[in-house]
Short mmCIF file of C-alpha atoms in Angstrom, two decimals:
data_model
loop_
_atom_site.label_atom_id
_atom_site.label_comp_id
_atom_site.label_asym_id
_atom_site.label_seq_id
_atom_site.Cartn_x
_atom_site.Cartn_y
_atom_site.Cartn_z
CA MET A 20 73.70 31.04 -11.59
CA MET A 21 70.92 31.30 -9.23
CA LEU A 22 69.32 30.95 -6.00
CA SER A 23 66.16 32.59 1.06
CA LEU A 24 65.66 32.54 6.77
CA THR A 25 64.41 32.46 10.72
CA PHE A 26 63.73 29.75 13.77
CA LEU A 27 64.91 29.38 17.22
CA ALA A 28 67.41 26.75 18.01
CA LEU A 29 69.23 26.12 14.79
CA CYS A 30 72.07 26.93 12.67
CA LEU A 31 71.96 27.35 9.00
CA ILE A 32 73.79 24.51 7.34
CA THR A 33 76.81 22.33 7.44
CA THR A 34 79.02 24.97 5.93
CA VAL A 35 77.30 28.21 6.88
CA LYS A 36 78.45 28.65 10.44
CA SER A 37 75.66 30.84 11.75
CA GLN A 38 72.34 30.62 13.55
CA PHE A 39 71.84 28.35 16.57
CA PRO A 40 74.75 25.87 16.40
CA PRO A 41 74.85 22.58 18.34
CA ASP A 42 77.66 23.89 20.56
CA CYS A 43 75.30 26.60 21.82
CA SER A 44 72.28 24.34 22.32
CA THR A 45 73.69 22.16 25.11
CA GLN A 46 72.35 22.56 28.63
CA LYS A 47 75.84 23.69 29.68
CA ALA A 48 75.93 26.48 27.11
CA LEU A 49 72.38 27.55 27.88
CA SER A 50 72.89 27.53 31.65
CA GLU A 51 76.17 29.44 31.35
CA ARG A 52 74.56 31.83 28.82
CA ARG A 53 77.57 31.50 26.56
CA CYS A 54 77.69 31.03 22.78
CA CYS A 55 81.34 31.33 21.77
CA PRO A 56 82.11 28.20 19.71
CA VAL A 57 85.60 27.12 18.74
CA PHE A 58 86.75 27.56 15.14
CA GLU A 59 90.03 25.99 13.99
CA GLY A 60 91.25 25.41 17.54
CA SER A 61 90.39 28.74 19.15
CA VAL A 62 87.29 30.44 20.53
CA CYS A 63 85.61 32.50 17.78
CA GLY A 64 88.64 31.88 15.57
CA SER A 65 90.65 34.33 17.68
CA ASN A 66 94.01 32.73 16.85
CA SER A 67 93.49 33.50 13.16
CA GLY A 68 92.21 37.02 13.79
CA ARG A 69 88.59 36.27 12.94
CA GLY A 70 86.89 37.39 16.13
CA SER A 71 86.69 37.28 19.90
CA CYS A 72 84.25 36.31 22.62
CA ARG A 73 82.47 39.41 23.92
CA ARG A 74 80.20 39.98 26.92
CA TYR A 75 76.96 41.91 26.26
CA GLN A 76 74.70 41.59 29.36
CA ARG A 77 71.49 42.77 27.71
CA TYR A 78 69.20 40.22 29.32
CA ASP A 79 65.63 41.40 29.91
CA PRO A 80 64.41 40.13 33.30
CA ASP A 81 60.77 40.41 32.19
CA PRO A 82 59.19 37.31 30.61
CA THR A 83 60.23 38.29 27.10
CA ASP A 84 60.04 36.01 24.07
CA MET A 85 63.65 35.22 23.12
CA ARG A 86 62.93 36.29 19.54
CA CYS A 87 62.23 39.82 20.78
CA ASN A 88 65.60 40.16 22.45
CA TRP A 89 67.65 37.80 20.28
CA PRO A 90 70.29 36.65 21.10
CA TYR A 91 70.69 38.45 24.41
CA GLN A 92 67.72 36.75 26.04
CA LEU A 93 69.69 33.48 25.92
CA TYR A 94 73.36 34.53 25.95
CA ASP A 95 75.55 37.07 27.70
CA GLU A 96 78.68 36.01 25.80
CA LEU A 97 78.79 35.82 21.99
CA CYS A 98 81.36 35.87 19.22
CA SER A 99 82.10 39.31 17.79
CA CYS A 100 83.50 38.91 14.26
CA TYR A 101 86.03 41.20 12.59
CA GLY A 102 86.01 42.54 9.04
CA ASN A 103 84.21 40.29 6.57
CA TYR A 104 84.15 37.28 8.90
CA ASP A 105 80.73 36.03 9.92
CA GLY A 106 78.85 33.22 11.65
CA ALA A 107 78.25 32.03 15.20
CA ASP A 108 81.96 31.12 15.50
CA CYS A 109 83.30 33.70 12.97
CA GLY A 110 84.31 30.76 10.76
CA ASP A 111 82.25 31.92 7.81
CA CYS A 112 82.32 34.91 5.46
CA LYS A 113 79.72 37.62 5.21
CA PRO A 114 77.27 37.09 2.34
CA TYR A 115 78.85 37.53 -1.10
CA TYR A 116 82.40 37.32 0.30
CA HIS A 117 84.54 34.25 -0.25
CA GLY A 118 88.03 32.84 0.19
CA PRO A 119 90.16 31.89 3.20
CA THR A 120 90.37 35.52 4.35
CA CYS A 121 86.89 36.50 3.11
CA SER A 122 88.39 39.11 0.82
CA GLU A 123 86.93 37.94 -2.50
CA HIS A 124 83.71 39.84 -3.23
CA VAL A 125 81.32 38.17 -5.70
CA PRO A 126 78.03 40.12 -6.04
CA CYS A 127 74.91 38.22 -7.09
CA VAL A 128 72.55 39.11 -9.93
CA ARG A 129 69.33 37.18 -9.42
CA PRO A 130 67.74 36.00 -12.71
CA GLU A 131 64.09 35.24 -13.39
CA LEU A 132 63.36 31.50 -13.26
CA ARG A 133 62.65 31.28 -16.97
CA GLU A 134 65.95 32.98 -17.79
CA LEU A 135 67.83 29.94 -16.55
CA THR A 136 69.45 27.71 -19.13
CA ALA A 137 68.79 23.97 -19.04
CA ALA A 138 72.12 23.45 -17.27
CA GLU A 139 71.36 26.17 -14.73
CA ARG A 140 67.91 24.70 -14.04
CA LYS A 141 69.48 21.34 -13.34
CA GLN A 142 72.13 22.83 -11.05
CA PHE A 143 69.47 24.77 -9.14
CA THR A 144 67.16 21.78 -8.57
CA ASP A 145 70.06 19.40 -7.90
CA THR A 146 71.40 21.77 -5.24
CA LEU A 147 67.99 22.06 -3.58
CA CYS A 148 67.69 18.29 -3.47
CA LEU A 149 71.21 17.90 -2.12
CA ALA A 150 70.38 20.41 0.62
CA LYS A 151 67.20 18.45 1.39
CA THR A 152 68.99 15.12 1.75
CA THR A 153 72.19 16.20 3.51
CA THR A 154 72.04 16.11 7.31
CA SER A 155 73.56 19.27 8.69
CA THR A 156 76.40 18.88 11.15
CA ARG A 157 76.10 22.55 12.08
CA CYS A 158 72.36 22.89 12.66
CA VAL A 159 69.85 21.82 15.26
CA VAL A 160 66.13 22.53 15.33
CA GLN A 161 64.24 23.16 18.54
CA ASN A 162 61.46 20.58 18.76
CA GLY A 163 60.26 21.02 22.32
CA GLY A 164 60.30 22.96 25.54
CA THR A 165 58.48 25.69 27.42
CA LEU A 166 59.12 29.12 25.95
CA GLY A 167 61.41 31.01 28.33
CA ASP A 168 62.53 27.97 30.33
CA VAL A 169 65.84 26.89 28.78
CA ARG A 170 66.02 23.83 31.05
CA THR A 171 63.19 22.26 29.05
CA TYR A 172 64.50 22.91 25.53
CA THR A 173 65.10 19.90 23.29
CA PHE A 174 66.69 19.80 19.83
CA GLU A 175 67.11 17.52 16.84
CA ARG A 176 69.30 17.28 13.76
CA ALA A 177 67.83 18.16 10.38
CA SER A 178 68.87 18.50 6.77
CA GLU A 179 70.29 21.77 5.53
CA PHE A 180 67.08 22.64 3.67
CA ASP A 181 64.86 21.59 6.58
CA CYS A 182 66.84 23.78 8.98
CA ILE A 183 65.86 26.83 6.97
CA ALA A 184 62.27 25.67 6.59
CA ALA A 185 62.17 25.42 10.40
CA ILE A 186 63.71 28.89 10.71
CA HIS A 187 60.84 30.48 8.80
CA ALA A 188 58.30 28.32 10.65
CA SER A 189 59.58 29.60 13.99
CA SER A 190 59.42 33.19 12.86
CA ALA A 191 55.80 32.60 11.82
CA MET A 192 54.81 31.45 15.32
CA ASP A 193 53.19 33.97 17.63
CA VAL A 194 55.20 36.08 20.05
CA LYS A 195 54.74 35.80 23.80
CA GLU A 196 55.10 39.12 25.62
CA GLY A 197 54.70 39.61 29.35
CA GLY A 198 53.47 36.04 29.64
CA ASN A 199 50.68 36.55 27.09
CA TRP A 200 50.39 35.54 23.44
CA THR A 201 50.10 38.56 21.14
CA ASN A 202 48.70 37.00 17.93
CA GLN A 203 51.68 38.61 16.16
CA ASP A 204 54.85 36.96 14.89
CA VAL A 205 58.30 38.39 14.20
CA LEU A 206 58.25 38.38 10.39
CA HIS A 207 54.70 38.89 9.06
CA ARG A 208 51.75 41.26 9.26
CA GLY A 209 54.00 44.16 10.16
CA PRO A 210 56.99 46.28 9.09
CA ALA A 211 59.47 43.38 9.42
CA PHE A 212 57.95 41.70 6.38
CA CYS A 213 60.28 43.23 3.74
CA PRO A 214 63.61 43.47 5.62
CA GLY A 215 63.15 40.21 7.54
CA HIS A 216 62.47 38.13 4.44
CA ARG A 217 65.27 39.96 2.61
CA CYS A 218 67.75 38.77 5.23
CA LEU A 219 66.28 35.26 5.05
CA LEU A 220 66.81 35.11 1.30
CA ILE A 221 70.40 36.31 1.55
CA LEU A 222 71.35 33.55 3.97
CA PHE A 223 69.48 30.93 1.97
CA GLU A 224 71.34 32.08 -1.12
CA ARG A 225 74.65 31.77 0.67
CA MET A 226 73.74 28.28 1.86
CA LEU A 227 73.06 27.10 -1.68
CA GLN A 228 76.33 28.57 -2.90
CA GLN A 229 78.20 26.58 -0.29
CA VAL A 230 76.22 23.36 -0.75
CA SER A 231 76.80 23.52 -4.52
CA GLY A 232 80.40 24.76 -4.31
CA ASN A 233 79.44 27.49 -6.79
CA LYS A 234 80.05 30.97 -5.34
CA SER A 235 78.28 32.54 -8.34
CA MET A 236 74.99 30.70 -7.77
CA CYS A 237 72.16 33.18 -7.18
CA LEU A 238 68.55 32.70 -6.14
CA PRO A 239 66.20 33.03 -9.13
CA TYR A 240 63.02 35.03 -8.68
CA TRP A 241 59.65 33.84 -9.95
CA ASP A 242 57.77 36.65 -11.72
CA TRP A 243 54.27 35.25 -11.25
CA THR A 244 52.76 38.23 -13.11
CA LYS A 245 53.80 36.35 -16.27
CA GLU A 246 51.78 33.26 -15.36
CA VAL A 247 48.21 34.52 -16.01
CA ASN A 248 46.30 31.18 -15.87
CA THR A 249 49.25 28.98 -16.80
CA TYR A 250 51.95 27.35 -14.73
CA THR A 251 55.11 27.66 -16.77
CA VAL A 252 57.56 27.03 -13.91
CA PHE A 253 55.83 23.89 -12.67
CA THR A 254 57.59 21.51 -15.03
CA ASP A 255 59.59 18.31 -14.55
CA ASP A 256 62.89 20.14 -14.99
CA LEU A 257 62.09 23.03 -12.67
CA MET A 258 59.58 23.22 -9.82
CA GLY A 259 57.65 20.03 -10.64
CA ARG A 260 54.24 18.97 -11.95
CA VAL A 261 51.53 18.04 -9.48
CA GLY A 262 49.34 14.93 -9.45
CA ILE A 263 45.65 14.74 -8.60
CA ASP A 264 46.49 14.16 -4.94
CA GLY A 265 48.61 17.34 -4.85
CA ARG A 266 51.93 15.51 -4.59
CA ILE A 267 54.80 16.48 -6.87
CA LEU A 268 55.37 13.99 -9.65
CA ALA A 269 58.54 12.21 -10.72
CA PRO A 270 60.95 12.68 -12.41
CA CYS A 271 61.17 16.03 -10.58
CA CYS A 272 63.55 15.53 -7.67
CA PHE A 273 61.05 17.15 -5.27
CA ALA A 274 58.76 14.14 -5.68
CA ASN A 275 58.21 12.40 -2.31
CA TRP A 276 59.60 15.34 -0.31
CA ARG A 277 58.20 15.38 3.23
CA ILE A 278 57.72 18.47 5.33
CA VAL A 279 59.13 19.51 8.69
CA CYS A 280 57.31 21.62 11.26
CA GLU A 281 53.86 20.30 10.46
CA ASN A 282 52.38 22.81 12.91
CA THR A 283 49.09 24.39 11.93
CA THR A 284 48.85 26.09 15.32
CA THR A 285 51.20 28.91 16.27
CA HIS A 286 51.89 28.45 19.99
CA SER A 287 54.57 25.76 19.97
CA PHE A 288 57.99 24.91 18.63
CA CYS A 289 58.62 22.82 15.51
CA ARG A 290 56.34 19.76 15.65
CA HIS A 291 56.36 16.70 13.41
CA ASP A 292 56.48 12.92 13.60
CA PRO A 293 59.88 11.77 14.91
CA ASN A 294 59.90 9.16 12.14
CA PRO A 295 60.72 11.05 8.91
CA THR A 296 58.96 8.42 6.78
CA LYS A 297 55.65 9.19 8.52
CA ARG A 298 55.69 12.93 7.96
CA GLU A 299 53.30 14.57 5.52
CA PHE A 300 54.23 14.79 1.86
CA LEU A 301 54.89 18.18 0.27
CA THR A 302 51.77 19.10 -1.72
CA ARG A 303 50.36 21.89 -3.87
CA THR A 304 46.66 22.34 -4.71
CA TYR A 305 46.61 25.06 -7.35
CA THR A 306 43.86 25.01 -9.97
CA PRO A 307 43.46 26.82 -13.32
CA LYS A 308 40.41 28.58 -11.89
CA LYS A 309 42.62 30.79 -9.73
CA THR A 310 44.70 33.66 -11.07
CA TRP A 311 48.06 35.09 -10.14
CA PRO A 312 48.65 38.75 -9.20
CA SER A 313 48.98 40.98 -12.27
CA GLN A 314 51.65 43.48 -13.24
CA VAL A 315 49.00 46.17 -12.78
CA ASP A 316 48.61 45.08 -9.14
CA VAL A 317 52.37 45.35 -8.66
CA ASP A 318 52.58 48.73 -10.41
CA ARG A 319 49.82 50.08 -8.16
CA CYS A 320 51.70 49.00 -5.03
CA ILE A 321 54.89 50.65 -6.27
CA SER A 322 53.36 53.90 -7.54
CA ASN A 323 50.36 54.59 -5.31
CA TRP A 324 51.61 54.01 -1.79
CA GLN A 325 54.73 55.89 -0.66
CA GLN A 326 54.40 55.40 3.10
CA TYR A 327 55.94 52.10 4.14
CA ASP A 328 53.69 51.08 7.03
CA GLY A 329 51.27 52.56 9.53
CA TYR A 330 48.88 52.01 12.43
CA PRO A 331 47.82 49.43 13.52
CA PHE A 332 50.86 47.75 11.88
CA ASP A 333 49.14 44.49 11.01
CA GLU A 334 46.79 43.08 8.36
CA ARG A 335 44.33 45.93 9.07
CA THR A 336 46.77 48.64 7.95
CA GLU A 337 45.61 50.64 4.92
CA ASN A 338 47.08 53.07 2.37
CA CYS A 339 50.67 51.86 2.81
CA PHE A 340 53.15 49.87 0.73
CA ARG A 341 53.88 47.01 3.16
CA PRO A 342 50.28 45.71 3.41
CA CYS A 343 49.99 46.20 -0.36
CA ILE A 344 52.92 43.92 -1.24
CA GLU A 345 52.25 41.51 1.63
CA GLY A 346 48.71 41.27 0.35
CA SER A 347 46.17 42.26 3.01
CA MET A 348 45.38 45.52 1.19
CA ASN A 349 43.73 46.14 -2.17
CA PRO A 350 46.38 47.76 -4.43
CA PHE A 351 43.72 49.93 -6.10
CA THR A 352 41.60 51.14 -3.18
CA GLY A 353 44.07 50.96 -0.30
CA LYS A 354 41.48 49.10 1.77
CA ALA A 355 42.31 46.03 3.88
CA ASP A 356 39.57 43.80 2.51
CA GLY A 357 41.03 40.56 1.17
CA ASN A 358 44.10 38.72 -0.07
CA TYR A 359 46.25 40.16 -2.85
CA VAL A 360 49.79 40.03 -4.31
CA HIS A 361 52.10 37.99 -1.99
CA ASN A 362 49.25 36.40 -0.01
CA ASN A 363 47.38 35.56 -3.20
CA VAL A 364 50.35 33.55 -4.52
CA HIS A 365 50.47 31.48 -1.33
CA ILE A 366 46.75 30.78 -1.55
CA THR A 367 46.86 29.99 -5.27
CA CYS A 368 49.73 27.50 -4.84
CA GLY A 369 47.96 25.90 -1.90
CA GLY A 370 49.20 22.83 -0.07
CA ALA A 371 52.11 23.68 2.22
CA MET A 372 52.27 27.18 0.72
CA GLY A 373 48.77 27.82 2.09
CA TYR A 374 49.99 27.64 5.72
CA LEU A 375 52.17 30.32 7.22
CA THR A 376 54.17 27.83 9.33
CA ARG A 377 54.59 25.28 6.51
CA ALA A 378 55.17 27.40 3.40
CA SER A 379 58.98 27.32 3.54
CA ASN A 380 58.94 23.55 2.96
CA ASP A 381 58.15 24.20 -0.72
CA PRO A 382 61.17 25.26 -2.83
CA ILE A 383 58.92 27.64 -4.80
CA PHE A 384 58.56 29.65 -1.57
CA TYR A 385 62.07 31.09 -1.94
CA CYS A 386 61.62 32.06 -5.60
CA HIS A 387 58.26 33.61 -4.73
CA HIS A 388 59.82 35.68 -1.95
CA ALA A 389 62.67 36.74 -4.23
CA GLN A 390 59.98 38.26 -6.47
CA ALA A 391 58.39 39.97 -3.44
CA ASP A 392 61.84 41.27 -2.43
CA ARG A 393 62.40 42.54 -5.96
CA ILE A 394 59.14 44.50 -5.78
CA CYS A 395 60.13 45.91 -2.36
CA ALA A 396 63.48 46.95 -3.84
CA ILE A 397 61.88 48.62 -6.89
CA TRP A 398 59.57 50.57 -4.56
CA GLN A 399 62.51 51.62 -2.38
CA TRP A 400 64.56 52.62 -5.41
CA LYS A 401 61.81 54.63 -7.08
CA ASN A 402 60.70 56.43 -3.92
CA CYS A 403 64.20 56.95 -2.43
CA ILE A 404 63.29 54.98 0.69
CA THR A 405 65.90 54.59 3.42
CA PRO A 406 65.79 52.88 6.84
CA ASN A 407 64.65 56.27 8.19
CA ASP A 408 61.27 55.62 6.55
CA TYR A 409 60.74 52.57 8.76
CA PRO A 410 58.17 53.27 11.53
CA THR A 411 59.68 53.75 14.97
CA ASP A 412 56.72 54.01 17.33
CA GLY A 413 53.92 51.58 18.11
CA VAL A 414 55.24 48.73 15.97
CA PRO A 415 54.58 45.09 16.96
CA PRO A 416 56.89 43.28 19.38
CA CYS A 417 60.17 42.17 17.76
CA GLN A 418 59.57 44.23 14.60
CA GLY A 419 61.26 47.51 15.54
CA LEU A 420 63.91 49.11 13.35
CA ASP A 421 66.73 47.97 15.62
CA ASP A 422 65.20 44.65 16.61
CA SER A 423 67.04 41.49 15.65
CA VAL A 424 66.36 39.39 12.59
CA TYR A 425 65.84 36.11 14.38
CA PRO A 426 67.98 33.99 14.76
CA ALA A 427 70.97 35.50 12.93
CA LEU A 428 74.42 35.16 14.52
CA PRO A 429 76.15 37.55 14.63
CA ARG A 430 73.11 39.70 15.28
CA ARG A 431 71.51 41.54 12.34
CA THR A 432 68.80 44.18 12.58
CA MET A 433 65.85 45.31 10.49
CA ARG A 434 67.77 48.54 9.89
CA GLU A 435 70.58 46.65 8.18
CA CYS A 436 68.22 44.58 6.04
CA MET A 437 66.18 47.64 5.01
CA LYS A 438 69.11 48.75 2.86
CA LEU A 439 68.85 48.50 -0.92
CA PRO A 440 70.04 45.23 -2.53
CA ALA A 441 73.04 46.95 -4.12
CA GLN A 442 74.21 47.99 -0.63
CA LEU A 443 73.89 44.40 0.55
CA GLY A 444 75.72 42.78 -2.36
CA TYR A 445 73.09 41.61 -4.84
CA SER A 446 70.78 42.89 -7.57
CA TYR A 447 68.20 41.67 -10.09
CA SER A 448 68.63 40.95 -13.77
CA ASP A 449 66.12 43.62 -14.85
CA PHE A 450 67.62 46.37 -12.67
CA ASN A 451 68.50 48.49 -15.70
CA ARG A 452 64.78 48.67 -16.52
CA TRP A 453 63.59 49.87 -13.12
CA PRO A 454 61.87 53.30 -12.99
CA ALA A 455 64.10 56.32 -12.46
CA PRO A 456 64.33 57.30 -8.78
CA LYS A 457 62.83 60.63 -7.77
CA CYS A 458 65.84 61.76 -5.75
CA ARG A 459 68.64 61.17 -8.26
CA THR A 460 69.20 60.45 -11.92
CA PRO A 461 72.33 58.30 -12.29
CA PRO A 462 72.94 56.45 -15.53
CA PRO A 463 71.20 53.05 -15.41
CA PRO A 464 73.36 50.04 -14.55
CA VAL A 465 74.58 48.07 -17.53
CA TYR A 466 73.48 44.45 -17.31
CA ASN A 467 75.43 41.80 -19.21
CA PRO A 468 73.12 38.79 -19.79
CA ALA A 469 76.07 36.59 -20.75
CA THR A 470 77.75 36.92 -17.35
CA ARG A 471 74.77 38.17 -15.32
CA THR A 472 76.83 40.98 -13.86
CA THR A 473 75.91 44.61 -13.38
CA ARG A 474 78.17 47.64 -13.74
CA THR A 475 76.97 50.80 -12.04
CA THR A 476 78.13 54.39 -11.78
CA THR A 477 78.50 55.69 -8.25
CA THR A 478 76.84 59.02 -7.49
CA THR A 479 76.51 61.12 -4.37
CA THR A 480 72.98 61.88 -3.31
CA THR A 481 71.14 63.81 -0.68
CA THR A 482 67.75 62.47 0.25
CA THR A 483 65.28 64.09 2.59
CA THR A 484 63.12 61.65 4.48
CA THR A 485 60.41 61.97 7.06
CA THR A 486 60.17 59.65 10.00
CA ARG A 487 56.54 58.73 10.54
CA THR A 488 55.58 57.91 14.09
CA THR A 489 52.26 56.71 15.33
CA SER A 490 50.92 55.78 18.74
CA ARG A 491 49.41 52.35 19.07
CA LYS A 492 47.12 50.61 21.49
CA LYS A 493 47.54 46.97 22.36
CA PRO A 494 46.45 45.03 19.26
CA GLY A 495 43.31 42.96 19.29
CA PHE A 496 42.96 39.54 17.67
CA LEU A 497 44.75 39.46 14.31
CA LEU A 498 43.57 37.49 11.30
CA GLY A 499 45.82 34.83 9.78
CA LEU A 500 48.25 35.91 7.07
CA LEU A 501 46.89 33.56 4.45
CA GLY A 502 43.23 33.96 5.25
CA LYS A 503 42.93 30.52 6.84
#
């Protein structure tokens, strides 16, 4: 039981047939603007009723970053999948659906890391290490080219884990709009933070289920409010101890892991030494002198700030929930004056986690973001938040409500990922202890710790929401997410 997404040219793993697949990264496919791969002998699995190749023609002739108009900036023809079928070639199932016809629904209940049994800990870490060492046959990573000029794009194979690390790295690189860099990416320092990472976690979770062969494996969340000044998850049998040089120590299977996308700048594609044995080691640099965010910090974010996001929609935004959980805003004062909550955890872990473009190389990144997603979900649940509460005017490029979550195939939007976890197919093990929502009072779900399943009672609700719109000038220079 256990077990996170986004980069340009890549897919998601050997078995998860989504993202930027090799068949769509050839010069022929790029020049023809067609991404309709063959599954089981037919285009988009059409012979087995999975999908069909559809023409969209939504290309923007202006010099638009492909992440802002994904996937239409690269392709006019794409697979359109039917029912519960999913993936670039419709050969996969939607998250939490399984079986040859994708009709078996298996919801996930994400446990806290320390709730895992010894056997579950081993399965979790073994699966991560298998994903790190297995070269994906369905994924390529873009490692070169001039943004906007498909004739120059180059790609390379990568492991299943490294594909996803590169996905997040790409989403953390700045957006180019109208030929100019904006100092804004597609996943951070703006309203896309919660829904974009939520979608990333769902696809990472699905990847680990398929790598392990265990359809019940769910991503564990790391409740760092329980750490205080200790490091209870950094043990040999879980996330690994760290030596004086910051490297993870044996016998943890993450020892000697090397990172992909070593970029510390944000204006290029995934960069690293072509020789894997010369790449940097995965490191952490945490010290007992630093502290983790407290439960009081989290409670303040959930209770004090009911508006999701606001002008200027970046790390300067104040008095809103998104900058509170992301960590540029003080949970108590509402002022944007430091690093808190999510950002604080990245800084405290240090090493790769201290860099926006490198953080996803560390397995703890996904458990950390599951905790951030849990807090986002609690806030949504308590305050009856719907996608209608997402800002619709003046938001950064690529972070609009109906913008794509890059680089999902078939296309997914922020609107879809702004839904509550229960609507997307997963929940958290402490859901029955979440605060009562203001708009409805259904009986709490019944959680069975033996099976980690949740039974809920369906109720009909009417919720009144207000769409908050704000005008916005062109943003100035933005500070780095992690205070670098």
